[in-house]
Amino acid sequence: MPQITASRAGRRDGVPIGELSRLTGVNIETIRYYEKIKMLQPPPRTEGGRRIYGLTDARVLAFIRRGRELGFGLEEIRALLALGGPGKASCADVRKIAAHHLDDIRTKIADLRKLEKLLATTIAQCSGNRVPDCPVLDILDIRRS
Amino acid sequence: MPQITASRAGRRDGVPIGELSRLTGVNIETIRYYEKIKMLQPPPRTEGGRRIYGLTDARVLAFIRRGRELGFGLEEIRALLALGGPGKASCADVRKIAAHHLDDIRTKIADLRKLEKLLATTIAQCSGNRVPDCPVLDILDIRRS
DNA sequence: CTTGCTCCTGTAGTCGCTACAGGATGCATC
DNA sequence: GATGCATCCTGTAGCGACTACAGGAGCAAG
């Protein structure tokens, strides 16, 4: 079998941090940061002290990255990893986290939409001339709004 | 006469920081923070060293607060204050800052809407049962997405 | 004069990174 | 085997916009 005689966790040919960074699109410093805050397990090292990563690390890191892209906080992602991890995931728990996050997103969208409308109509009223009463400053100023 | 001979800038009856905080809805620590980063002029002090604020401070602070509520960054607000300040404001400049900010808001809304759709449809597919393949974990996992 | 509130300065923590400084390692080439 | 250069290491400080102390001083009422 060409399969692996691993030192620890099924890992031969590891990649150094720079290549993991390229593979996953996550910055090198960010990877080390994730290790520091325990989002990632500390990988084994070379004799010289350099980190060596395997497939599992790449997948976990990609998972984290995707979660961040979806706007999850690191703590939420940590929870999702724990749920998805040792196979004992209850889908309902995962769903709960995601649903909560969806609520947050919807609230943010609603807030931003209000802002957008207010700003857009205000800017539309602004001629761009040098006018003593600027509508944009007006909505900012308590005296008039 | 019980009246006060104002020390500096036409200011009688000043209020202490706690009252300014109540008046404007801005946290005390935040007010001091604004002073430190020079969003606010350092106010005069009592003999004992306590800050005394006047009307102008309250208006500026309210302006900043409103700007923050509208999602402007402190640097943008600083610029707006400078423009609106000594009466020499060109409305076009104000408009430019606001329009740029509006662009940002619209971009954020668009991004969040994409996220919302993706998450919402994914969560909808989730039964909540203990299923080996959780759709929510699936979109996070590189293997399937 | 004591109680209790407000206020003071200064520092450190939040979140999720990013950007150094000042070295050590590893690999290819001569 | 020496050299050069890319990559890596640790540790610390910075970003934005605050918030949260710690440890002390001021001040008004009873």
Tab-separated table of C-alpha atoms (C1' of nucleotides) in Angstrom:
chain	number	residue	atom	x	y	z
A	1	MET	CA	0.000	0.000	0.000
A	2	PRO	CA	1.228	3.414	-0.833
A	3	GLN	CA	-0.590	4.668	2.228
A	4	ILE	CA	1.021	6.522	4.911
A	5	THR	CA	3.042	5.526	7.896
A	6	ALA	CA	2.317	8.541	9.837
A	7	SER	CA	4.139	9.938	12.765
A	8	ARG	CA	0.991	11.139	14.416
A	9	ALA	CA	-2.189	11.583	12.505
A	10	GLY	CA	-1.999	10.052	9.082
A	11	ARG	CA	0.426	12.621	7.786
A	12	ARG	CA	3.319	12.133	5.386
A	13	ASP	CA	4.648	14.907	3.134
A	14	GLY	CA	3.508	17.922	5.048
A	15	VAL	CA	3.596	21.375	3.616
A	16	PRO	CA	5.208	24.421	5.183
A	17	ILE	CA	3.146	27.355	6.291
A	18	GLY	CA	3.715	29.391	3.142
A	19	GLU	CA	2.264	26.681	0.970
A	20	LEU	CA	-0.683	26.149	3.294
A	21	SER	CA	-1.250	29.862	2.992
A	22	ARG	CA	-1.233	29.660	-0.794
A	23	LEU	CA	-3.481	26.597	-0.803
A	24	THR	CA	-6.133	28.053	1.440
A	25	GLY	CA	-5.831	31.740	0.704
A	26	VAL	CA	-5.241	32.486	4.366
A	27	ASN	CA	-2.415	34.810	5.272
A	28	ILE	CA	0.613	33.295	6.997
A	29	GLU	CA	0.348	35.580	10.004
A	30	THR	CA	-3.316	34.738	10.254
A	31	ILE	CA	-2.534	31.017	10.357
A	32	ARG	CA	-0.101	31.554	13.205
A	33	TYR	CA	-2.663	33.765	14.877
A	34	TYR	CA	-5.249	30.994	14.607
A	35	GLU	CA	-2.827	28.633	16.238
A	36	LYS	CA	-2.222	31.075	19.058
A	37	ILE	CA	-5.921	31.460	19.791
A	38	LYS	CA	-6.381	27.711	19.419
A	39	MET	CA	-8.518	27.665	16.329
A	40	LEU	CA	-5.911	25.312	14.881
A	41	GLN	CA	-3.993	22.517	16.551
A	42	PRO	CA	-0.270	23.185	16.788
A	43	PRO	CA	1.215	21.149	13.942
A	44	PRO	CA	4.387	19.071	14.228
A	45	ARG	CA	7.657	20.782	13.425
A	46	THR	CA	10.830	20.049	11.549
A	47	GLU	CA	14.057	19.681	13.464
A	48	GLY	CA	14.688	23.306	12.787
A	49	GLY	CA	11.380	24.279	14.316
A	50	ARG	CA	9.292	24.909	11.197
A	51	ARG	CA	5.642	23.993	11.123
A	52	ILE	CA	4.525	21.144	8.892
A	53	TYR	CA	0.890	20.921	7.932
A	54	GLY	CA	-1.164	18.041	6.587
A	55	LEU	CA	-4.446	17.563	4.801
A	56	THR	CA	-6.582	17.884	7.879
A	57	ASP	CA	-5.096	21.258	8.698
A	58	ALA	CA	-5.801	22.463	5.192
A	59	ARG	CA	-9.407	21.372	5.444
A	60	VAL	CA	-9.977	22.908	8.834
A	61	LEU	CA	-8.379	26.130	7.687
A	62	ALA	CA	-10.499	26.210	4.558
A	63	PHE	CA	-13.556	25.649	6.720
A	64	ILE	CA	-12.608	28.582	8.905
A	65	ARG	CA	-12.000	30.761	5.909
A	66	ARG	CA	-15.344	29.918	4.380
A	67	GLY	CA	-17.053	30.613	7.674
A	68	ARG	CA	-15.399	34.010	7.894
A	69	GLU	CA	-16.512	34.785	4.344
A	70	LEU	CA	-20.025	33.972	5.431
A	71	GLY	CA	-19.648	36.450	8.248
A	72	PHE	CA	-19.421	34.017	11.137
A	73	GLY	CA	-17.342	35.117	14.107
A	74	LEU	CA	-14.427	32.955	15.163
A	75	GLU	CA	-16.297	31.766	18.233
A	76	GLU	CA	-19.217	30.640	16.109
A	77	ILE	CA	-16.838	28.841	13.791
A	78	ARG	CA	-15.165	27.215	16.755
A	79	ALA	CA	-18.562	25.952	17.845
A	80	LEU	CA	-19.358	24.693	14.364
A	81	LEU	CA	-16.037	22.901	14.178
A	82	ALA	CA	-16.708	21.244	17.500
A	83	LEU	CA	-20.152	20.147	16.310
A	84	GLY	CA	-18.961	18.979	12.934
A	85	GLY	CA	-15.818	17.475	14.338
A	86	PRO	CA	-15.974	14.104	16.029
A	87	GLY	CA	-18.958	12.934	14.008
A	88	LYS	CA	-21.401	13.460	16.828
A	89	ALA	CA	-22.945	16.524	15.306
A	90	SER	CA	-26.541	17.174	15.894
A	91	CYS	CA	-27.733	19.007	12.855
A	92	ALA	CA	-30.178	20.946	15.017
A	93	ASP	CA	-27.329	22.583	16.950
A	94	VAL	CA	-25.603	23.617	13.783
A	95	ARG	CA	-28.860	24.947	12.475
A	96	LYS	CA	-29.351	26.994	15.607
A	97	ILE	CA	-26.024	28.762	15.246
A	98	ALA	CA	-26.616	29.423	11.580
A	99	ALA	CA	-30.144	30.661	12.153
A	100	HIS	CA	-28.954	33.039	14.822
A	101	HIS	CA	-26.316	34.337	12.494
A	102	LEU	CA	-28.923	34.757	9.784
A	103	ASP	CA	-30.961	36.903	12.141
A	104	ASP	CA	-27.955	39.105	12.734
A	105	ILE	CA	-27.410	39.478	9.035
A	106	ARG	CA	-31.016	40.403	8.426
A	107	THR	CA	-30.936	43.011	11.170
A	108	LYS	CA	-27.804	44.500	9.685
A	109	ILE	CA	-29.372	44.605	6.244
A	110	ALA	CA	-32.469	46.338	7.569
A	111	ASP	CA	-30.381	48.927	9.408
A	112	LEU	CA	-28.218	49.593	6.408
A	113	ARG	CA	-31.239	49.957	4.171
A	114	LYS	CA	-32.628	52.665	6.411
A	115	LEU	CA	-29.323	54.457	6.306
A	116	GLU	CA	-29.140	54.081	2.594
A	117	LYS	CA	-32.517	55.663	2.057
A	118	LEU	CA	-31.845	58.533	4.408
A	119	LEU	CA	-28.477	59.279	2.882
A	120	ALA	CA	-29.635	58.844	-0.692
A	121	THR	CA	-32.594	61.200	-0.412
A	122	THR	CA	-30.520	63.715	1.477
A	123	ILE	CA	-27.737	63.683	-1.061
A	124	ALA	CA	-30.284	64.019	-3.839
A	125	GLN	CA	-31.451	67.272	-2.287
A	126	CYS	CA	-27.946	68.634	-2.386
A	127	SER	CA	-27.250	70.812	-5.376
A	128	GLY	CA	-23.517	70.828	-4.824
A	129	ASN	CA	-23.521	74.583	-4.777
A	130	ARG	CA	-22.055	76.591	-2.006
A	131	VAL	CA	-25.237	76.916	-0.053
A	132	PRO	CA	-25.437	78.086	3.537
A	133	ASP	CA	-27.673	75.218	4.526
A	134	CYS	CA	-26.243	71.958	3.315
A	135	PRO	CA	-28.822	69.189	3.547
A	136	VAL	CA	-26.185	66.609	4.322
A	137	LEU	CA	-24.860	68.601	7.245
A	138	ASP	CA	-28.424	69.242	8.279
A	139	ILE	CA	-29.278	65.625	8.917
A	140	LEU	CA	-26.152	65.331	10.950
A	141	ASP	CA	-26.912	68.376	12.986
A	142	ILE	CA	-29.244	67.915	15.892
A	143	ARG	CA	-30.717	71.381	15.460
A	144	ARG	CA	-32.631	70.401	12.368
A	145	SER	CA	-33.058	66.677	12.187
B	1	MET	CA	-23.660	89.421	41.264
B	2	PRO	CA	-24.105	85.724	41.223
B	3	GLN	CA	-23.116	85.633	37.589
B	4	ILE	CA	-19.964	84.072	36.462
B	5	THR	CA	-17.303	85.864	34.564
B	6	ALA	CA	-16.706	83.312	31.892
B	7	SER	CA	-13.137	82.300	31.611
B	8	ARG	CA	-12.737	81.768	27.909
B	9	ALA	CA	-15.343	81.364	25.274
B	10	GLY	CA	-18.593	83.010	26.232
B	11	ARG	CA	-19.494	80.094	28.429
B	12	ARG	CA	-21.471	80.388	31.576
B	13	ASP	CA	-23.011	77.465	33.485
B	14	GLY	CA	-21.063	74.530	32.100
B	15	VAL	CA	-22.042	70.957	32.717
B	16	PRO	CA	-19.821	68.155	34.004
B	17	ILE	CA	-18.990	65.176	31.858
B	18	GLY	CA	-21.670	62.940	33.319
B	19	GLU	CA	-24.400	65.345	32.372
B	20	LEU	CA	-22.975	65.873	28.907
B	21	SER	CA	-23.046	62.108	28.594
B	22	ARG	CA	-26.705	61.994	29.591
B	23	LEU	CA	-27.581	64.882	27.308
B	24	THR	CA	-25.965	63.432	24.232
B	25	GLY	CA	-26.255	59.723	24.890
B	26	VAL	CA	-22.508	59.329	24.519
B	27	ASN	CA	-20.670	57.263	27.103
B	28	ILE	CA	-18.384	59.144	29.507
B	29	GLU	CA	-15.350	57.095	28.565
B	30	THR	CA	-16.121	57.698	24.925
B	31	ILE	CA	-16.199	61.449	25.489
B	32	ARG	CA	-12.774	61.322	27.114
B	33	TYR	CA	-11.611	59.083	24.302
B	34	TYR	CA	-12.802	61.634	21.750
B	35	GLU	CA	-10.839	64.281	23.561
B	36	LYS	CA	-7.733	62.134	23.509
B	37	ILE	CA	-7.955	61.551	19.781
B	38	LYS	CA	-8.781	65.214	19.225
B	39	MET	CA	-12.313	64.860	17.981
B	40	LEU	CA	-13.258	67.256	20.780
B	41	GLN	CA	-11.430	70.312	22.078
B	42	PRO	CA	-10.194	69.912	25.626
B	43	PRO	CA	-12.730	71.818	27.736
B	44	PRO	CA	-11.843	74.125	30.625
B	45	ARG	CA	-11.614	72.592	34.064
B	46	THR	CA	-12.708	73.392	37.587
B	47	GLU	CA	-10.089	74.125	40.212
B	48	GLY	CA	-10.289	70.484	41.171
B	49	GLY	CA	-9.512	69.449	37.617
B	50	ARG	CA	-12.960	68.430	36.403
B	51	ARG	CA	-14.047	69.075	32.864
B	52	ILE	CA	-16.749	71.651	32.233
B	53	TYR	CA	-18.609	71.548	28.975
B	54	GLY	CA	-20.698	74.159	27.207
B	55	LEU	CA	-23.316	74.261	24.498
B	56	THR	CA	-20.874	74.037	21.631
B	57	ASP	CA	-19.386	70.861	23.011
B	58	ALA	CA	-22.815	69.329	23.324
B	59	ARG	CA	-23.626	70.188	19.721
B	60	VAL	CA	-20.370	68.885	18.355
B	61	LEU	CA	-20.737	65.700	20.338
B	62	ALA	CA	-24.299	65.218	19.133
B	63	PHE	CA	-23.056	65.739	15.582
B	64	ILE	CA	-20.425	63.062	16.047
B	65	ARG	CA	-22.939	60.698	17.537
B	66	ARG	CA	-25.364	61.174	14.697
B	67	GLY	CA	-22.574	60.626	12.214
B	68	ARG	CA	-21.623	57.389	13.911
B	69	GLU	CA	-25.235	56.249	13.842
B	70	LEU	CA	-25.195	56.874	10.131
B	71	GLY	CA	-22.164	54.671	9.859
B	72	PHE	CA	-19.562	57.339	9.170
B	73	GLY	CA	-16.077	56.637	10.437
B	74	LEU	CA	-14.481	59.074	12.837
B	75	GLU	CA	-12.161	60.365	10.152
B	76	GLU	CA	-15.067	61.099	7.865
B	77	ILE	CA	-16.834	62.888	10.679
B	78	ARG	CA	-13.707	64.855	11.406
B	79	ALA	CA	-13.682	65.957	7.789
B	80	LEU	CA	-17.353	66.877	7.894
B	81	LEU	CA	-16.818	68.882	11.057
B	82	ALA	CA	-13.968	70.741	9.418
B	83	LEU	CA	-16.126	71.476	6.379
B	84	GLY	CA	-19.149	72.503	8.372
B	85	GLY	CA	-17.091	74.343	10.897
B	86	PRO	CA	-15.806	77.807	10.066
B	87	GLY	CA	-18.686	78.570	7.702
B	88	LYS	CA	-16.573	78.072	4.614
B	89	ALA	CA	-18.159	74.775	3.726
B	90	SER	CA	-18.536	73.872	0.129
B	91	CYS	CA	-21.593	71.733	-0.093
B	92	ALA	CA	-19.989	69.776	-2.903
B	93	ASP	CA	-17.219	68.546	-0.625
B	94	VAL	CA	-19.705	67.384	1.959
B	95	ARG	CA	-21.680	65.705	-0.755
B	96	LYS	CA	-18.610	63.884	-1.973
B	97	ILE	CA	-17.914	62.362	1.429
B	98	ALA	CA	-21.525	61.367	1.887
B	99	ALA	CA	-21.798	59.892	-1.592
B	100	HIS	CA	-18.689	57.814	-1.044
B	101	HIS	CA	-20.107	56.581	2.198
B	102	LEU	CA	-23.357	55.731	0.466
B	103	ASP	CA	-21.417	53.602	-2.002
B	104	ASP	CA	-19.868	51.710	0.878
B	105	ILE	CA	-23.244	51.125	2.420
B	106	ARG	CA	-24.678	49.818	-0.820
B	107	THR	CA	-21.782	47.451	-1.297
B	108	LYS	CA	-22.235	46.140	2.218
B	109	ILE	CA	-25.940	45.642	1.645
B	110	ALA	CA	-25.317	43.720	-1.552
B	111	ASP	CA	-22.760	41.480	0.151
B	112	LEU	CA	-25.014	40.797	3.084
B	113	ARG	CA	-27.923	40.009	0.812
B	114	LYS	CA	-25.888	37.338	-0.938
B	115	LEU	CA	-24.965	35.846	2.399
B	116	GLU	CA	-28.524	35.995	3.544
B	117	LYS	CA	-29.791	34.076	0.539
B	118	LEU	CA	-27.122	31.428	0.776
B	119	LEU	CA	-27.635	30.887	4.467
B	120	ALA	CA	-31.404	31.014	4.299
B	121	THR	CA	-31.733	28.412	1.559
B	122	THR	CA	-29.189	26.212	3.249
B	123	ILE	CA	-30.897	26.364	6.592
B	124	ALA	CA	-34.216	25.642	4.930
B	125	GLN	CA	-32.777	22.366	3.638
B	126	CYS	CA	-31.857	21.355	7.141
B	127	SER	CA	-34.364	19.088	8.795
B	128	GLY	CA	-32.865	19.456	12.227
B	129	ASN	CA	-32.493	15.723	12.503
B	130	ARG	CA	-29.261	14.030	13.301
B	131	VAL	CA	-28.217	13.511	9.744
B	132	PRO	CA	-24.723	12.528	8.652
B	133	ASP	CA	-24.621	15.213	5.999
B	134	CYS	CA	-25.677	18.505	7.470
B	135	PRO	CA	-26.349	21.025	4.711
B	136	VAL	CA	-25.111	23.889	6.852
B	137	LEU	CA	-21.797	22.195	7.485
B	138	ASP	CA	-21.692	21.258	3.823
B	139	ILE	CA	-21.590	24.808	2.533
B	140	LEU	CA	-18.805	25.505	4.959
B	141	ASP	CA	-16.828	22.521	3.902
B	142	ILE	CA	-14.647	22.886	0.876
B	143	ARG	CA	-15.244	19.309	-0.216
B	144	ARG	CA	-18.782	20.011	-1.286
B	145	SER	CA	-19.299	23.681	-1.845
C	1	DC	C1'	-16.715	64.268	59.453
C	2	DT	C1'	-18.293	60.672	57.059
C	3	DT	C1'	-20.837	58.671	53.336
C	4	DG	C1'	-21.407	58.021	48.696
C	5	DC	C1'	-21.418	59.702	44.273
C	6	DT	C1'	-19.020	61.639	40.481
C	7	DC	C1'	-14.917	62.463	38.438
C	8	DC	C1'	-9.695	61.907	37.383
C	9	DT	C1'	-5.571	59.377	34.896
C	10	DG	C1'	-3.690	55.483	32.950
C	11	DT	C1'	-3.631	50.992	31.303
C	12	DA	C1'	-5.362	46.846	29.255
C	13	DG	C1'	-8.914	44.326	26.856
C	14	DT	C1'	-12.222	43.597	22.815
C	15	DC	C1'	-12.227	41.429	17.497
C	16	DG	C1'	-9.714	39.731	13.740
C	17	DC	C1'	-6.275	40.417	12.035
C	18	DT	C1'	-1.719	42.980	9.940
C	19	DA	C1'	2.916	44.713	10.175
C	20	DC	C1'	6.963	44.985	11.678
C	21	DA	C1'	11.909	43.799	14.076
C	22	DG	C1'	15.500	40.902	14.544
C	23	DG	C1'	16.809	36.594	13.993
C	24	DA	C1'	17.267	31.298	12.405
C	25	DT	C1'	16.606	27.694	8.819
C	26	DG	C1'	16.757	25.373	4.462
C	27	DC	C1'	17.844	24.748	-0.095
C	28	DA	C1'	20.218	25.642	-4.472
C	29	DT	C1'	24.242	27.035	-6.516
C	30	DC	C1'	29.133	27.844	-7.184
D	1	DG	C1'	31.737	24.098	2.121
D	2	DA	C1'	30.633	28.648	1.595
D	3	DT	C1'	27.349	31.853	-0.036
D	4	DG	C1'	23.082	33.902	-1.140
D	5	DC	C1'	18.400	34.277	-0.763
D	6	DA	C1'	13.736	32.825	0.212
D	7	DT	C1'	11.230	31.259	3.787
D	8	DC	C1'	10.397	30.663	8.288
D	9	DC	C1'	10.596	31.727	13.549
D	10	DT	C1'	9.084	34.541	17.980
D	11	DG	C1'	7.415	38.494	19.974
D	12	DT	C1'	5.446	42.854	20.071
D	13	DA	C1'	2.715	46.748	18.590
D	14	DG	C1'	-0.821	48.722	15.740
D	15	DC	C1'	-5.624	49.248	13.497
D	16	DG	C1'	-10.873	51.290	14.707
D	17	DA	C1'	-13.851	52.570	18.016
D	18	DC	C1'	-14.489	51.915	21.846
D	19	DT	C1'	-15.159	49.483	26.926
D	20	DA	C1'	-13.615	48.160	31.409
D	21	DC	C1'	-11.135	48.302	35.021
D	22	DA	C1'	-7.681	50.012	39.040
D	23	DG	C1'	-6.581	53.197	42.189
D	24	DG	C1'	-7.224	57.518	43.612
D	25	DA	C1'	-9.235	62.573	44.295
D	26	DG	C1'	-13.208	66.010	44.479
D	27	DC	C1'	-17.438	67.475	46.227
D	28	DA	C1'	-22.138	67.986	48.286
D	29	DA	C1'	-25.407	66.515	51.750
D	30	DG	C1'	-26.496	64.910	56.258
